[in-house]
């Protein structure tokens, strides 16, 4: 049972837009601690795609965007491409647990 | 770009010990907070341990507290994880990851991981 809750799977056709939600609580996303998103392609290490709720690291296409509101956050991907197919994880810090926490991961399937 | 390379994984019996290392490609290593994150086969990411840039502050997930010990040698750009009293449920790929110096920072760079298998 992860502290941050994500849907197990989402899907979309090439060119479409998908959004992945991440729901937390008052001790993590609801605090000043920011939400970050990671992409894990099959058989590879995670890669940071969104940091600080909505910022993209250098090299990440602007098709990826992030937002946060209250105790939830969201990752949106527009213009879906086949190589976006991966598992996406949200992550934050929990002040009650004094621990860094991840969501359970969402598998994105490009139809 | 920062490169992190883990080593030390392998097969160990329950109750045994293993020591992991993570070497960074940059001397800026001494300015990073460092973390270990693990991923059991077919499962999600789980944070394991943290160490501050100067090594004076550490933190552990409840599941490993008292059994694992994190340390670093900034002169060697190396992070360590000493794992004792290993359990079957510690089987996972262990990644080292770097971040800026605050609790809300992201894990900016990740190693490729090293597989630890605990089995009799």
mmCIF file of C-alpha atoms in Angstrom:
data_model
loop_
_atom_site.group_PDB
_atom_site.id
_atom_site.type_symbol
_atom_site.label_atom_id
_atom_site.label_comp_id
_atom_site.label_asym_id
_atom_site.label_seq_id
_atom_site.Cartn_x
_atom_site.Cartn_y
_atom_site.Cartn_z
ATOM 1 C CA UNK A 1 0.000 0.000 0.000
ATOM 2 C CA UNK A 2 1.732 3.166 -1.231
ATOM 3 C CA UNK A 3 1.410 6.500 0.571
ATOM 4 C CA UNK A 4 0.753 8.173 -2.784
ATOM 5 C CA UNK A 5 -2.071 6.656 -4.836
ATOM 6 C CA UNK A 6 -1.890 6.304 -8.617
ATOM 7 C CA UNK A 7 -4.145 4.432 -11.043
ATOM 8 C CA UNK A 8 -2.561 1.112 -12.037
ATOM 9 C CA UNK A 9 -2.926 1.795 -15.739
ATOM 10 C CA UNK A 10 -3.926 4.337 -18.368
ATOM 11 C CA UNK A 11 -3.980 4.114 -22.140
ATOM 12 C CA UNK A 12 -4.337 6.295 -25.186
ATOM 13 C CA UNK A 13 -3.940 6.250 -28.931
ATOM 14 C CA UNK A 14 -0.981 7.878 -30.673
ATOM 15 C CA UNK A 15 -1.424 11.638 -30.797
ATOM 16 C CA UNK A 16 -3.914 11.718 -27.937
ATOM 17 C CA UNK A 17 -3.564 13.217 -24.468
ATOM 18 C CA UNK A 18 -3.481 11.246 -21.238
ATOM 19 C CA UNK A 19 -3.303 12.315 -17.617
ATOM 20 C CA UNK A 20 -2.022 10.358 -14.625
ATOM 21 C CA UNK A 21 -3.208 11.329 -11.168
ATOM 22 C CA UNK A 22 -1.324 11.105 -7.876
ATOM 23 C CA UNK A 23 -3.290 11.501 -4.646
ATOM 24 C CA UNK A 24 -1.631 12.057 -1.301
ATOM 25 C CA UNK A 25 -2.474 13.726 1.977
ATOM 26 C CA UNK A 26 -1.829 16.639 4.292
ATOM 27 C CA UNK A 27 1.631 15.389 5.288
ATOM 28 C CA UNK A 28 3.040 15.041 1.787
ATOM 29 C CA UNK A 29 1.560 16.630 -1.359
ATOM 30 C CA UNK A 30 -0.580 18.928 0.819
ATOM 31 C CA UNK A 31 2.530 20.480 2.385
ATOM 32 C CA UNK A 32 5.245 22.643 0.853
ATOM 33 C CA UNK A 33 7.057 19.527 -0.389
ATOM 34 C CA UNK A 34 6.874 19.317 -4.138
ATOM 35 C CA UNK A 35 5.849 16.455 -6.404
ATOM 36 C CA UNK A 36 8.166 14.883 -8.930
ATOM 37 C CA UNK A 37 7.514 12.402 -11.722
ATOM 38 C CA UNK A 38 9.711 9.620 -13.096
ATOM 39 C CA UNK A 39 9.477 7.549 -16.267
ATOM 40 C CA UNK A 40 10.696 3.969 -16.208
ATOM 41 C CA UNK A 41 11.012 2.292 -19.574
ATOM 42 C CA UNK A 42 11.064 -1.523 -19.558
ATOM 43 C CA UNK A 43 14.300 -2.897 -18.121
ATOM 44 C CA UNK A 44 15.810 0.514 -17.409
ATOM 45 C CA UNK A 45 16.409 2.827 -14.452
ATOM 46 C CA UNK A 46 13.897 5.563 -13.628
ATOM 47 C CA UNK A 47 14.366 8.931 -15.290
ATOM 48 C CA UNK A 48 13.169 12.291 -13.944
ATOM 49 C CA UNK A 49 10.615 13.889 -16.292
ATOM 50 C CA UNK A 50 8.966 16.524 -14.036
ATOM 51 C CA UNK A 51 10.418 18.169 -10.907
ATOM 52 C CA UNK A 52 9.016 20.767 -8.560
ATOM 53 C CA UNK A 53 5.412 20.029 -9.559
ATOM 54 C CA UNK A 54 5.657 21.453 -13.083
ATOM 55 C CA UNK A 55 9.257 21.873 -14.269
ATOM 56 C CA UNK A 56 10.876 19.855 -17.046
ATOM 57 C CA UNK A 57 14.537 18.853 -16.921
ATOM 58 C CA UNK A 58 16.620 19.673 -19.953
ATOM 59 C CA UNK A 59 15.874 17.258 -22.783
ATOM 60 C CA UNK A 60 12.346 16.319 -21.718
ATOM 61 C CA UNK A 61 9.879 17.336 -24.457
ATOM 62 C CA UNK A 62 7.244 19.944 -23.698
ATOM 63 C CA UNK A 63 4.596 17.291 -24.383
ATOM 64 C CA UNK A 64 5.112 16.427 -20.699
ATOM 65 C CA UNK A 65 3.567 18.748 -18.103
ATOM 66 C CA UNK A 66 2.800 18.598 -14.405
ATOM 67 C CA UNK A 67 0.435 20.299 -12.004
ATOM 68 C CA UNK A 68 -0.498 20.194 -8.316
ATOM 69 C CA UNK A 69 -3.627 21.216 -6.474
ATOM 70 C CA UNK A 70 -4.310 20.608 -2.808
ATOM 71 C CA UNK A 71 -3.334 17.042 -1.950
ATOM 72 C CA UNK A 72 -3.198 15.823 -5.555
ATOM 73 C CA UNK A 73 -0.914 16.140 -8.541
ATOM 74 C CA UNK A 74 -1.157 15.202 -12.174
ATOM 75 C CA UNK A 75 1.154 14.349 -15.065
ATOM 76 C CA UNK A 76 -0.166 15.044 -18.551
ATOM 77 C CA UNK A 77 1.317 13.794 -21.789
ATOM 78 C CA UNK A 78 0.073 15.207 -25.074
ATOM 79 C CA UNK A 79 0.742 13.983 -28.604
ATOM 80 C CA UNK A 80 1.267 10.424 -27.357
ATOM 81 C CA UNK A 81 4.077 8.499 -29.006
ATOM 82 C CA UNK A 82 4.892 4.805 -28.939
ATOM 83 C CA UNK A 83 8.079 5.398 -26.960
ATOM 84 C CA UNK A 84 6.100 7.070 -24.165
ATOM 85 C CA UNK A 85 4.956 3.576 -23.197
ATOM 86 C CA UNK A 86 6.417 3.116 -19.717
ATOM 87 C CA UNK A 87 5.586 3.074 -16.014
ATOM 88 C CA UNK A 88 5.300 6.506 -14.422
ATOM 89 C CA UNK A 89 5.841 7.182 -10.712
ATOM 90 C CA UNK A 90 5.048 10.244 -8.629
ATOM 91 C CA UNK A 91 7.208 11.050 -5.597
ATOM 92 C CA UNK A 92 7.256 13.486 -2.689
ATOM 93 C CA UNK A 93 8.406 13.752 0.927
ATOM 94 C CA UNK A 94 6.180 12.833 3.868
ATOM 95 C CA UNK A 95 6.770 14.914 6.969
ATOM 96 C CA UNK A 96 4.826 12.559 9.266
ATOM 97 C CA UNK A 97 6.778 9.494 8.179
ATOM 98 C CA UNK A 98 10.044 11.429 7.782
ATOM 99 C CA UNK A 99 10.484 9.485 4.572
ATOM 100 C CA UNK A 100 10.585 9.966 0.843
ATOM 101 C CA UNK A 101 7.539 8.316 -0.711
ATOM 102 C CA UNK A 102 6.551 7.059 -4.149
ATOM 103 C CA UNK A 103 3.248 6.269 -5.775
ATOM 104 C CA UNK A 104 2.633 2.685 -6.803
ATOM 105 C CA UNK A 105 3.261 3.471 -10.450
ATOM 106 C CA UNK A 106 0.999 3.786 -13.490
ATOM 107 C CA UNK A 107 1.569 1.737 -16.615
ATOM 108 C CA UNK A 108 0.945 3.794 -19.726
ATOM 109 C CA UNK A 109 -0.034 1.805 -22.789
ATOM 110 C CA UNK A 110 -0.006 3.452 -26.220
ATOM 111 C CA UNK A 111 -2.668 1.670 -28.231
ATOM 112 C CA UNK B 1 25.704 15.064 -16.592
ATOM 113 C CA UNK B 2 26.248 13.024 -13.449
ATOM 114 C CA UNK B 3 26.824 9.296 -13.869
ATOM 115 C CA UNK B 4 26.273 6.863 -11.015
ATOM 116 C CA UNK B 5 27.461 3.258 -11.135
ATOM 117 C CA UNK B 6 26.389 0.703 -8.533
ATOM 118 C CA UNK B 7 28.185 -2.524 -7.716
ATOM 119 C CA UNK B 8 28.203 -5.265 -5.102
ATOM 120 C CA UNK B 9 24.938 -7.037 -5.787
ATOM 121 C CA UNK B 10 24.643 -10.801 -5.862
ATOM 122 C CA UNK B 11 23.127 -13.897 -4.295
ATOM 123 C CA UNK B 12 23.167 -14.184 -0.512
ATOM 124 C CA UNK B 13 21.462 -16.499 1.958
ATOM 125 C CA UNK B 14 18.845 -15.259 4.413
ATOM 126 C CA UNK B 15 20.575 -13.801 7.447
ATOM 127 C CA UNK B 16 23.659 -12.933 5.423
ATOM 128 C CA UNK B 17 25.302 -9.616 4.626
ATOM 129 C CA UNK B 18 26.156 -7.679 1.497
ATOM 130 C CA UNK B 19 27.787 -4.336 0.828
ATOM 131 C CA UNK B 20 26.803 -2.145 -2.094
ATOM 132 C CA UNK B 21 28.775 0.753 -3.543
ATOM 133 C CA UNK B 22 27.841 3.597 -5.884
ATOM 134 C CA UNK B 23 30.567 5.623 -7.603
ATOM 135 C CA UNK B 24 29.806 9.075 -8.982
ATOM 136 C CA UNK B 25 31.516 10.556 -12.026
ATOM 137 C CA UNK B 26 31.885 14.034 -10.558
ATOM 138 C CA UNK B 27 33.498 15.642 -7.524
ATOM 139 C CA UNK B 28 30.256 17.581 -7.157
ATOM 140 C CA UNK B 29 29.218 14.346 -5.429
ATOM 141 C CA UNK B 30 30.209 15.999 -2.149
ATOM 142 C CA UNK B 31 27.420 18.569 -2.589
ATOM 143 C CA UNK B 32 24.613 16.063 -3.186
ATOM 144 C CA UNK B 33 22.252 14.374 -0.798
ATOM 145 C CA UNK B 34 22.308 10.706 -1.780
ATOM 146 C CA UNK B 35 19.680 7.980 -1.575
ATOM 147 C CA UNK B 36 19.187 4.272 -2.085
ATOM 148 C CA UNK B 37 15.928 3.198 -3.730
ATOM 149 C CA UNK B 38 14.949 -0.404 -4.377
ATOM 150 C CA UNK B 39 12.563 -2.198 -6.676
ATOM 151 C CA UNK B 40 11.468 -5.774 -6.015
ATOM 152 C CA UNK B 41 10.846 -7.898 -9.123
ATOM 153 C CA UNK B 42 7.690 -6.681 -10.858
ATOM 154 C CA UNK B 43 7.000 -4.108 -8.134
ATOM 155 C CA UNK B 44 7.265 -0.355 -7.697
ATOM 156 C CA UNK B 45 9.960 1.966 -6.385
ATOM 157 C CA UNK B 46 10.594 2.112 -2.649
ATOM 158 C CA UNK B 47 12.901 4.581 -0.902
ATOM 159 C CA UNK B 48 15.383 2.791 1.387
ATOM 160 C CA UNK B 49 17.876 5.248 2.865
ATOM 161 C CA UNK B 50 19.285 8.783 2.713
ATOM 162 C CA UNK B 51 22.536 10.466 3.679
ATOM 163 C CA UNK B 52 23.314 14.170 3.780
ATOM 164 C CA UNK B 53 26.095 15.770 1.723
ATOM 165 C CA UNK B 54 28.556 15.731 4.623
ATOM 166 C CA UNK B 55 27.488 12.333 5.914
ATOM 167 C CA UNK B 56 26.346 13.590 9.307
ATOM 168 C CA UNK B 57 22.640 12.886 8.837
ATOM 169 C CA UNK B 58 21.076 9.599 7.760
ATOM 170 C CA UNK B 59 17.555 8.199 7.476
ATOM 171 C CA UNK B 60 16.082 4.769 6.842
ATOM 172 C CA UNK B 61 12.797 3.212 5.837
ATOM 173 C CA UNK B 62 11.205 1.321 8.723
ATOM 174 C CA UNK B 63 11.601 -1.951 6.832
ATOM 175 C CA UNK B 64 15.418 -1.738 6.936
ATOM 176 C CA UNK B 65 16.050 0.258 10.115
ATOM 177 C CA UNK B 66 18.572 -1.468 12.359
ATOM 178 C CA UNK B 67 19.734 -3.797 9.573
ATOM 179 C CA UNK B 68 21.060 -1.465 6.858
ATOM 180 C CA UNK B 69 23.692 1.265 7.220
ATOM 181 C CA UNK B 70 24.387 4.040 4.708
ATOM 182 C CA UNK B 71 27.695 5.885 4.487
ATOM 183 C CA UNK B 72 29.776 7.872 2.034
ATOM 184 C CA UNK B 73 33.362 8.785 1.232
ATOM 185 C CA UNK B 74 33.434 12.147 -0.516
ATOM 186 C CA UNK B 75 37.153 11.828 -1.251
ATOM 187 C CA UNK B 76 36.340 8.758 -3.341
ATOM 188 C CA UNK B 77 33.016 10.043 -4.721
ATOM 189 C CA UNK B 78 31.463 6.854 -3.353
ATOM 190 C CA UNK B 79 28.233 5.972 -1.561
ATOM 191 C CA UNK B 80 27.829 2.726 0.375
ATOM 192 C CA UNK B 81 25.019 0.566 1.729
ATOM 193 C CA UNK B 82 25.886 -2.132 4.252
ATOM 194 C CA UNK B 83 23.072 -4.666 4.417
ATOM 195 C CA UNK B 84 22.988 -7.114 7.337
ATOM 196 C CA UNK B 85 20.455 -9.719 8.493
ATOM 197 C CA UNK B 86 19.115 -9.923 4.957
ATOM 198 C CA UNK B 87 15.637 -11.307 4.369
ATOM 199 C CA UNK B 88 13.995 -12.858 1.330
ATOM 200 C CA UNK B 89 11.868 -9.713 1.020
ATOM 201 C CA UNK B 90 15.015 -7.589 0.552
ATOM 202 C CA UNK B 91 15.400 -9.139 -2.908
ATOM 203 C CA UNK B 92 15.366 -6.222 -5.355
ATOM 204 C CA UNK B 93 17.303 -4.063 -7.749
ATOM 205 C CA UNK B 94 18.991 -1.382 -5.669
ATOM 206 C CA UNK B 95 19.469 2.032 -7.257
ATOM 207 C CA UNK B 96 21.511 4.937 -5.939
ATOM 208 C CA UNK B 97 20.138 8.368 -6.716
ATOM 209 C CA UNK B 98 21.313 11.938 -6.146
ATOM 210 C CA UNK B 99 19.388 15.035 -5.176
ATOM 211 C CA UNK B 100 19.794 18.589 -4.043
ATOM 212 C CA UNK B 101 20.163 19.386 -0.363
ATOM 213 C CA UNK B 102 16.608 19.516 0.893
ATOM 214 C CA UNK B 103 13.808 17.148 1.745
ATOM 215 C CA UNK B 104 11.559 18.216 -1.102
ATOM 216 C CA UNK B 105 14.160 17.820 -3.839
ATOM 217 C CA UNK B 106 13.776 15.360 -6.666
ATOM 218 C CA UNK B 107 16.045 12.403 -7.392
ATOM 219 C CA UNK B 108 17.823 13.970 -10.335
ATOM 220 C CA UNK B 109 20.239 11.235 -11.382
ATOM 221 C CA UNK B 110 19.985 7.481 -11.035
ATOM 222 C CA UNK B 111 22.413 4.617 -11.474
ATOM 223 C CA UNK B 112 21.593 1.553 -13.541
ATOM 224 C CA UNK B 113 21.020 -0.522 -10.416
ATOM 225 C CA UNK B 114 22.483 -3.678 -8.927
ATOM 226 C CA UNK B 115 20.456 -6.825 -8.236
ATOM 227 C CA UNK B 116 20.410 -8.318 -4.753
ATOM 228 C CA UNK B 117 18.892 -11.777 -4.427
ATOM 229 C CA UNK B 118 18.284 -13.232 -0.969
ATOM 230 C CA UNK B 119 17.549 -16.919 -1.210
ATOM 231 C CA UNK B 120 18.561 -20.236 0.280
#
